[in-house]
CSV table of C-alpha atoms in Angstrom, one decimal:
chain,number,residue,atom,x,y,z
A,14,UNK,CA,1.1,-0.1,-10.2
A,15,UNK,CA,3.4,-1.1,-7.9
A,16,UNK,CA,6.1,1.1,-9.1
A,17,UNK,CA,4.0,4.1,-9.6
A,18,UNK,CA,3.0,4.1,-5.6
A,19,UNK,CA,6.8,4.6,-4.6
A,20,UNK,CA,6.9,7.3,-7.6
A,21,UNK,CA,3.7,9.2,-6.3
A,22,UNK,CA,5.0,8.4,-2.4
A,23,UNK,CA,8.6,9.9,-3.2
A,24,UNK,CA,6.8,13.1,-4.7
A,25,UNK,CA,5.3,13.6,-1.3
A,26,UNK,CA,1.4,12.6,-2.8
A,27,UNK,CA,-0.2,10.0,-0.4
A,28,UNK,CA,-3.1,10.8,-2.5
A,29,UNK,CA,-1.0,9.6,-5.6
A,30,UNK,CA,-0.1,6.3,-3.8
A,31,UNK,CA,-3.5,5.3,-2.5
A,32,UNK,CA,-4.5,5.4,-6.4
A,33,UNK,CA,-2.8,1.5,-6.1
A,34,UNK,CA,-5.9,0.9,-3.6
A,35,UNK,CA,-9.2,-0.1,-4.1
A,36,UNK,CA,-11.2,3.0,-3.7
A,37,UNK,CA,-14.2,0.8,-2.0
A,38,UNK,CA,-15.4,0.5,1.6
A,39,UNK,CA,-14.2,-3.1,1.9
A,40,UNK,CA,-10.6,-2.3,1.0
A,41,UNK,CA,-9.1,-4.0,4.2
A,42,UNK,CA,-5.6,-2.4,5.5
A,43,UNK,CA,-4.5,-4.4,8.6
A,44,UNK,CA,-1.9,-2.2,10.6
A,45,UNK,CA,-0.4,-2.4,14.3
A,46,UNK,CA,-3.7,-1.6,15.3
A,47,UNK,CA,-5.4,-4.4,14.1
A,48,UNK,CA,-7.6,-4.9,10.8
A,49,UNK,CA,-9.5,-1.0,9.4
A,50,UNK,CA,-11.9,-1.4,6.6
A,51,UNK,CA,-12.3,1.4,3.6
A,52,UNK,CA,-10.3,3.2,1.5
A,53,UNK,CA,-11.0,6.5,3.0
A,54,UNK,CA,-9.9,4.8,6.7
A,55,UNK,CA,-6.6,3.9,4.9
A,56,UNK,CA,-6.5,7.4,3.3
A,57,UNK,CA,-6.7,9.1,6.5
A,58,UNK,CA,-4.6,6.8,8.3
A,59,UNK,CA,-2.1,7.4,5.9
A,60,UNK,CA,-2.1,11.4,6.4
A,61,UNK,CA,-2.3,11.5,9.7
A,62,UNK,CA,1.2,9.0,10.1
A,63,UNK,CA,2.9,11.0,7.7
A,64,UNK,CA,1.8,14.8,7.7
A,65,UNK,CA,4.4,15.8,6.0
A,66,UNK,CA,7.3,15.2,3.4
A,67,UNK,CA,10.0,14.9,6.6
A,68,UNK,CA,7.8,12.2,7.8
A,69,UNK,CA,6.7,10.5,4.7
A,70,UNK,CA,10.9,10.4,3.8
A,71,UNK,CA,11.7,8.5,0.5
A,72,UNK,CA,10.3,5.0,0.2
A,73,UNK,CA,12.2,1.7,-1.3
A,74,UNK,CA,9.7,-1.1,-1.7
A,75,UNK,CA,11.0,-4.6,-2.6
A,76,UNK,CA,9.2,-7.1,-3.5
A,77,UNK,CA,10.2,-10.8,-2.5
A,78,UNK,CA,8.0,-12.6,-3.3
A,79,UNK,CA,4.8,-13.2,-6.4
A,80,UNK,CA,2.6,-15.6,-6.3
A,81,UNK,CA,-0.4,-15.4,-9.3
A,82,UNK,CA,-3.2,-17.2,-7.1
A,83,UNK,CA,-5.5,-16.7,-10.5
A,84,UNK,CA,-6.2,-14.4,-13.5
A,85,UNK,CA,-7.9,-11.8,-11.1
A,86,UNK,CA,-5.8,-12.3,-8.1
A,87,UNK,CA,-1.4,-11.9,-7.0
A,88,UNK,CA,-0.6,-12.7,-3.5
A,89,UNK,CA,2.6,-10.3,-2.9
A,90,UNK,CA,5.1,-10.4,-0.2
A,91,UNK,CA,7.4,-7.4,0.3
A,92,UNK,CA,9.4,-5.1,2.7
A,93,UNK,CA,9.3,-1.0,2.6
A,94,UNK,CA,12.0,1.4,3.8
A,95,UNK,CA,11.3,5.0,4.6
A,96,UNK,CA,15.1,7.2,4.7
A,97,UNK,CA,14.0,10.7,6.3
A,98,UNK,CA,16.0,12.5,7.9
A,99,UNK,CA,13.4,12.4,11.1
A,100,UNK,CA,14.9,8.7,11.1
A,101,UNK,CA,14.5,6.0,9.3
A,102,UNK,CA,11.6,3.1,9.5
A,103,UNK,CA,11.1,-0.5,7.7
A,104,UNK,CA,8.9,-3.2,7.7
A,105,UNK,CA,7.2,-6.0,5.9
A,106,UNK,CA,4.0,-6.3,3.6
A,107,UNK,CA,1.7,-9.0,2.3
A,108,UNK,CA,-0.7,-7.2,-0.6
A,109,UNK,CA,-3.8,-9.2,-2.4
A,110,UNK,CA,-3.8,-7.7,-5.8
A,111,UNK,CA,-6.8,-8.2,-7.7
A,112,UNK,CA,-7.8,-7.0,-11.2
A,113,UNK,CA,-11.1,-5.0,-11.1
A,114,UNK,CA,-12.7,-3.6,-14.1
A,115,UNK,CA,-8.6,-3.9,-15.9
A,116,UNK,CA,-6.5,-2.6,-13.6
A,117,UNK,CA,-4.7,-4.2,-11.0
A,118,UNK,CA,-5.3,-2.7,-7.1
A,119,UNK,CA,-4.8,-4.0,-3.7
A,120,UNK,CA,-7.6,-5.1,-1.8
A,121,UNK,CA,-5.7,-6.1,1.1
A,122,UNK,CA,-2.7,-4.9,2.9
A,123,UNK,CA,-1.0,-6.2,5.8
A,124,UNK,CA,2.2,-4.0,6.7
A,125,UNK,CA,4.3,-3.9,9.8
């Protein structure tokens, strides 16, 4: 799932990338801004800081650390890289993955 964010994010589809989310109001994304709740917030966040393919650049997302907490839930610890040519930007993440109905989706993502 992981993977196939950075895939749908380096083809320019934030839509694509948000399909690693949990499409639910209590998806929690906790930004510079403090904690958002909903997967349409994060949606929309995510459009409006990257309107474009210049701004959205190409993404390398490493994952440092895996933790499996329990069958439904991975604690993950990573940093992300954006190269665009509008200059570059990095930071680090800490996802909660949980497995809901078979598929694994982030419930909630701290990034800086």
């Amino acid at each position: 799932m992981l993977s196939a964010q950075v895939e749908a994010w380096n083809k320019g589809s934030i839509e694509g990338f948000m399909k690693g989310y949990w499409d639910n109001d209590s998806l929690l994304f906790i930004g510079a801004k403090g904690p958002r709740y909903g997967y349409k917030v994060a949606l929309n966040r995510y459009k409006e800081a990257y309107p474009d393919t210049a701004q959205m650049g190409r993404l390398i997302s490493t994952v440092t650390h895996m933790q499996k907490l329990s069958r439904e839930y991975y604690f993950v610890v990573g940093k992300w890289d954006l190269k665009r040519s509008v200059g570059d930007i990095g930071g680090s993440y800490t996802l909660l993955l949980k497995k809901i109905d078979g598929e694994w989706v982030i419930v909630c993502d701290h990034s800086s």
